[in-house]
CSV table of C-alpha atoms in Angstrom, one decimal:
chain,number,residue,atom,x,y,z
A,1,UNK,CA,0.0,0.0,0.1
A,2,UNK,CA,1.2,3.4,-0.8
A,3,UNK,CA,-0.1,6.8,0.2
A,4,UNK,CA,-0.4,10.1,-1.7
A,5,UNK,CA,3.1,11.4,-0.7
A,6,UNK,CA,4.5,8.2,-1.9
A,7,UNK,CA,3.0,8.7,-5.4
A,8,UNK,CA,4.0,12.4,-5.4
A,9,UNK,CA,7.6,11.2,-5.0
A,10,UNK,CA,7.1,8.6,-7.5
A,11,UNK,CA,5.8,10.9,-10.3
A,12,UNK,CA,7.6,14.1,-9.3
A,13,UNK,CA,4.5,16.3,-9.3
A,14,UNK,CA,2.8,18.5,-6.7
A,15,UNK,CA,-0.1,17.1,-4.5
A,16,UNK,CA,-2.7,19.4,-6.1
A,17,UNK,CA,-1.9,18.1,-9.5
A,18,UNK,CA,-1.9,14.5,-8.5
A,19,UNK,CA,-5.1,14.8,-6.6
A,20,UNK,CA,-6.8,16.4,-9.6
A,21,UNK,CA,-5.5,13.6,-11.8
A,22,UNK,CA,-6.8,10.9,-9.5
A,23,UNK,CA,-10.2,12.5,-9.2
A,24,UNK,CA,-10.5,12.9,-12.9
A,25,UNK,CA,-9.6,9.2,-13.6
A,26,UNK,CA,-11.2,7.4,-10.5
A,27,UNK,CA,-13.4,5.4,-12.7
A,28,UNK,CA,-10.5,4.3,-14.8
A,29,UNK,CA,-8.5,3.4,-11.8
A,30,UNK,CA,-11.3,1.2,-10.3
A,31,UNK,CA,-12.2,-0.2,-13.6
A,32,UNK,CA,-12.8,-3.7,-12.2
A,33,UNK,CA,-15.6,-2.5,-10.1
A,34,UNK,CA,-13.7,-2.6,-6.8
A,35,UNK,CA,-12.5,0.2,-4.9
A,36,UNK,CA,-8.7,0.2,-4.8
A,37,UNK,CA,-8.4,3.4,-2.9
A,38,UNK,CA,-9.1,3.5,0.8
A,39,UNK,CA,-9.1,6.3,3.4
A,40,UNK,CA,-7.7,5.7,7.0
A,41,UNK,CA,-7.5,8.6,9.4
A,42,UNK,CA,-7.8,11.1,6.5
A,43,UNK,CA,-5.0,9.5,4.7
A,44,UNK,CA,-5.6,7.8,1.3
A,45,UNK,CA,-3.9,4.6,0.7
A,46,UNK,CA,-3.4,3.1,-3.0
A,47,UNK,CA,-3.1,-0.6,-3.3
A,48,UNK,CA,-0.8,-2.3,-5.9
A,49,UNK,CA,-3.7,-2.5,-8.5
A,50,UNK,CA,-4.3,1.2,-8.1
A,51,UNK,CA,-0.7,2.0,-8.5
A,52,UNK,CA,-0.4,-0.1,-11.6
A,53,UNK,CA,-3.4,1.7,-13.1
A,54,UNK,CA,-2.1,5.1,-12.3
A,55,UNK,CA,1.4,4.1,-13.7
A,56,UNK,CA,-0.5,3.0,-17.0
A,57,UNK,CA,-2.6,6.2,-17.3
A,58,UNK,CA,0.3,8.4,-16.7
A,59,UNK,CA,2.7,6.3,-19.0
A,60,UNK,CA,4.9,5.9,-16.2
A,61,UNK,CA,7.7,3.0,-16.6
A,62,UNK,CA,5.5,1.4,-19.4
A,63,UNK,CA,8.4,-0.9,-20.3
A,64,UNK,CA,9.6,-1.6,-16.6
A,65,UNK,CA,7.3,-3.7,-14.4
A,66,UNK,CA,6.8,-2.8,-10.7
A,67,UNK,CA,8.6,-6.0,-9.8
A,68,UNK,CA,11.8,-4.9,-11.6
A,69,UNK,CA,11.7,-1.5,-10.1
A,70,UNK,CA,11.4,-3.0,-6.5
A,71,UNK,CA,14.2,-5.4,-7.4
A,72,UNK,CA,16.5,-2.6,-8.5
A,73,UNK,CA,15.8,-0.6,-5.3
A,74,UNK,CA,16.4,-3.7,-3.1
A,75,UNK,CA,19.6,-4.4,-4.9
A,76,UNK,CA,20.8,-0.9,-4.3
A,77,UNK,CA,20.1,-1.1,-0.6
A,78,UNK,CA,21.8,-4.6,-0.5
A,79,UNK,CA,24.9,-3.2,-2.0
A,80,UNK,CA,25.1,-0.2,0.3
A,81,UNK,CA,24.5,-2.4,3.3
A,82,UNK,CA,27.3,-4.7,2.1
A,83,UNK,CA,29.7,-2.2,1.5
A,84,UNK,CA,29.0,-0.8,5.0
A,85,UNK,CA,29.4,-4.1,6.7
A,86,UNK,CA,32.7,-4.8,4.6
A,87,UNK,CA,34.1,-1.4,5.8
A,88,UNK,CA,33.4,-2.3,9.4
A,89,UNK,CA,34.8,-5.8,9.3
A,90,UNK,CA,38.0,-4.7,7.6
A,91,UNK,CA,38.6,-1.9,9.8
A,92,UNK,CA,37.9,-4.3,12.9
A,93,UNK,CA,40.3,-7.0,11.4
A,94,UNK,CA,43.1,-4.4,10.8
A,95,UNK,CA,42.7,-3.0,14.6
A,96,UNK,CA,42.7,-6.6,16.0
A,97,UNK,CA,45.9,-7.6,14.0
A,98,UNK,CA,47.7,-4.4,15.0
A,99,UNK,CA,46.7,-4.9,18.8
A,100,UNK,CA,48.0,-8.6,18.5
A,101,UNK,CA,51.4,-7.5,17.1
A,102,UNK,CA,51.6,-4.9,19.6
A,103,UNK,CA,51.0,-7.2,22.5
A,104,UNK,CA,53.4,-9.8,21.1
A,105,UNK,CA,56.1,-7.3,20.8
A,106,UNK,CA,55.6,-6.1,24.3
A,107,UNK,CA,55.4,-9.7,25.7
A,108,UNK,CA,58.6,-10.8,24.0
A,109,UNK,CA,60.3,-7.5,25.4
A,110,UNK,CA,62.1,-6.6,22.2
A,111,UNK,CA,61.3,-4.8,19.1
A,112,UNK,CA,60.2,-6.1,15.7
A,113,UNK,CA,63.7,-6.6,14.4
A,114,UNK,CA,64.3,-10.4,14.3
A,115,UNK,CA,63.8,-12.1,11.0
A,116,UNK,CA,60.6,-13.8,12.0
A,117,UNK,CA,59.0,-10.8,13.7
A,118,UNK,CA,60.2,-8.6,10.6
A,119,UNK,CA,58.4,-10.9,8.4
A,120,UNK,CA,55.2,-10.9,10.5
A,121,UNK,CA,55.4,-7.1,10.3
A,122,UNK,CA,55.8,-7.2,6.4
A,123,UNK,CA,52.8,-9.5,6.2
A,124,UNK,CA,50.7,-7.2,8.6
A,125,UNK,CA,51.6,-4.2,6.3
A,126,UNK,CA,50.7,-6.1,3.2
A,127,UNK,CA,47.3,-7.1,4.7
A,128,UNK,CA,46.8,-3.7,5.6
A,129,UNK,CA,47.3,-2.4,2.2
A,130,UNK,CA,45.1,-5.2,0.8
A,131,UNK,CA,42.4,-4.0,3.2
A,132,UNK,CA,42.8,-0.4,2.0
A,133,UNK,CA,42.3,-1.5,-1.6
A,134,UNK,CA,39.2,-3.3,-0.8
A,135,UNK,CA,37.9,-0.3,1.3
A,136,UNK,CA,38.6,1.8,-1.7
A,137,UNK,CA,36.9,-0.5,-4.2
A,138,UNK,CA,33.8,-0.6,-1.7
A,139,UNK,CA,33.7,3.3,-1.7
A,140,UNK,CA,33.6,3.3,-5.5
A,141,UNK,CA,31.0,0.8,-5.8
A,142,UNK,CA,28.7,2.9,-3.2
A,143,UNK,CA,29.6,6.2,-5.1
A,144,UNK,CA,28.6,4.5,-8.4
A,145,UNK,CA,25.3,3.2,-6.9
A,146,UNK,CA,24.5,6.7,-5.5
A,147,UNK,CA,25.2,8.2,-8.9
A,148,UNK,CA,23.0,5.8,-10.8
A,149,UNK,CA,20.3,6.6,-8.4
A,150,UNK,CA,20.6,10.3,-8.8
A,151,UNK,CA,20.6,10.1,-12.5
A,152,UNK,CA,17.5,7.8,-12.4
A,153,UNK,CA,15.8,10.4,-10.2
A,154,UNK,CA,16.6,13.3,-12.5
A,155,UNK,CA,15.3,11.3,-15.6
A,156,UNK,CA,12.2,10.3,-13.8
A,157,UNK,CA,11.5,13.8,-12.6
A,158,UNK,CA,12.0,15.3,-16.3
A,159,UNK,CA,9.7,12.5,-17.6
A,160,UNK,CA,7.0,13.4,-15.2
A,161,UNK,CA,7.4,17.0,-16.1
A,162,UNK,CA,6.9,16.3,-19.7
A,163,UNK,CA,4.0,14.2,-19.0
A,164,UNK,CA,2.4,16.9,-16.8
A,165,UNK,CA,2.8,19.5,-19.6
A,166,UNK,CA,1.3,17.2,-22.2
A,167,UNK,CA,-1.7,16.6,-19.9
A,168,UNK,CA,-2.3,20.3,-19.4
A,169,UNK,CA,-2.2,20.8,-23.3
A,170,UNK,CA,-4.6,18.0,-23.7
A,171,UNK,CA,-6.9,19.5,-21.1
A,172,UNK,CA,-6.7,22.9,-22.8
A,173,UNK,CA,-7.5,21.4,-26.1
A,174,UNK,CA,-10.4,19.4,-24.6
A,175,UNK,CA,-11.8,22.6,-23.0
A,176,UNK,CA,-11.6,24.5,-26.5
A,177,UNK,CA,-13.3,21.6,-28.1
A,178,UNK,CA,-16.2,21.6,-25.5
A,179,UNK,CA,-16.7,25.2,-26.1
A,180,UNK,CA,-16.7,24.8,-29.8
A,181,UNK,CA,-19.3,21.9,-29.5
A,182,UNK,CA,-21.4,24.1,-27.2
A,183,UNK,CA,-21.4,26.9,-29.8
A,184,UNK,CA,-22.3,24.5,-32.6
A,185,UNK,CA,-25.1,23.1,-30.7
A,186,UNK,CA,-26.5,26.5,-29.8
A,187,UNK,CA,-26.3,27.3,-33.6
A,188,UNK,CA,-28.2,24.3,-34.5
A,189,UNK,CA,-31.0,25.1,-32.1
A,190,UNK,CA,-31.6,28.5,-33.7
A,191,UNK,CA,-34.6,29.0,-35.9
A,192,UNK,CA,-34.3,30.5,-39.3
A,193,UNK,CA,-35.7,33.6,-38.0
A,194,UNK,CA,-33.2,33.8,-35.2
A,195,UNK,CA,-30.4,33.4,-37.8
A,196,UNK,CA,-32.1,36.0,-40.1
A,197,UNK,CA,-32.2,38.5,-37.5
A,198,UNK,CA,-28.8,37.7,-36.1
A,199,UNK,CA,-30.0,36.6,-32.7
C-alpha cells in the first residue's frame, strides 16, 4: 500500500496536480468494479492495482514492471549495506591484528627486528594495504550506486514534467473543443428567424 506522498515522489509532481489527476480518472483506476483506494484517518492509501493503473494512465515506466523497479531498489540497498558491513569488518580486522602484534612485541620484550618478527610485520603491512584497496573498491561501488540513483531520479522527474505538460495541453484542447461543441449545438437550435435577425 502506498499513500499520496509516496505517489508524489514517484511521479515528481505536486499534491494538487496528483489529486486532480486521480479525481478525474477514478473510474479508470477502479475499472474492475472494486475500490482500490481506501481512506484511513484522513490518509488515502492505494493498493498495488491502483498504483499499476495510475502508472498506465500516466505512461510511467511503461516498459519496466513494478517488480523490476522494486528489485532494483532492493539491490541498491543490499549493495550499500554490504559495503558498510565490509568496511566495518576490515577496520576491525586491521585493528585486531595491530593490537595482537603490539601485545606480542611487548610480551617478548624486544622490538620487531628479528627475522621472524620482521616477516610478520611485513605481512601485516601487506594485509593492511590489501584491506585499504578493498575499502577503496567498496567506496567506489557505493559512489557509483548513488550516482546511478541520482541520474534515475533526474530522468524520472523530467519525464514526469513532460507528461504533466502534455496533460495540461490536452486539457486545454479538450476545453476548447467543448466550447466549440456548445457553440455548434446552440447554432443548431436557432430557428431560421433567429439566424435571419442575427439573434
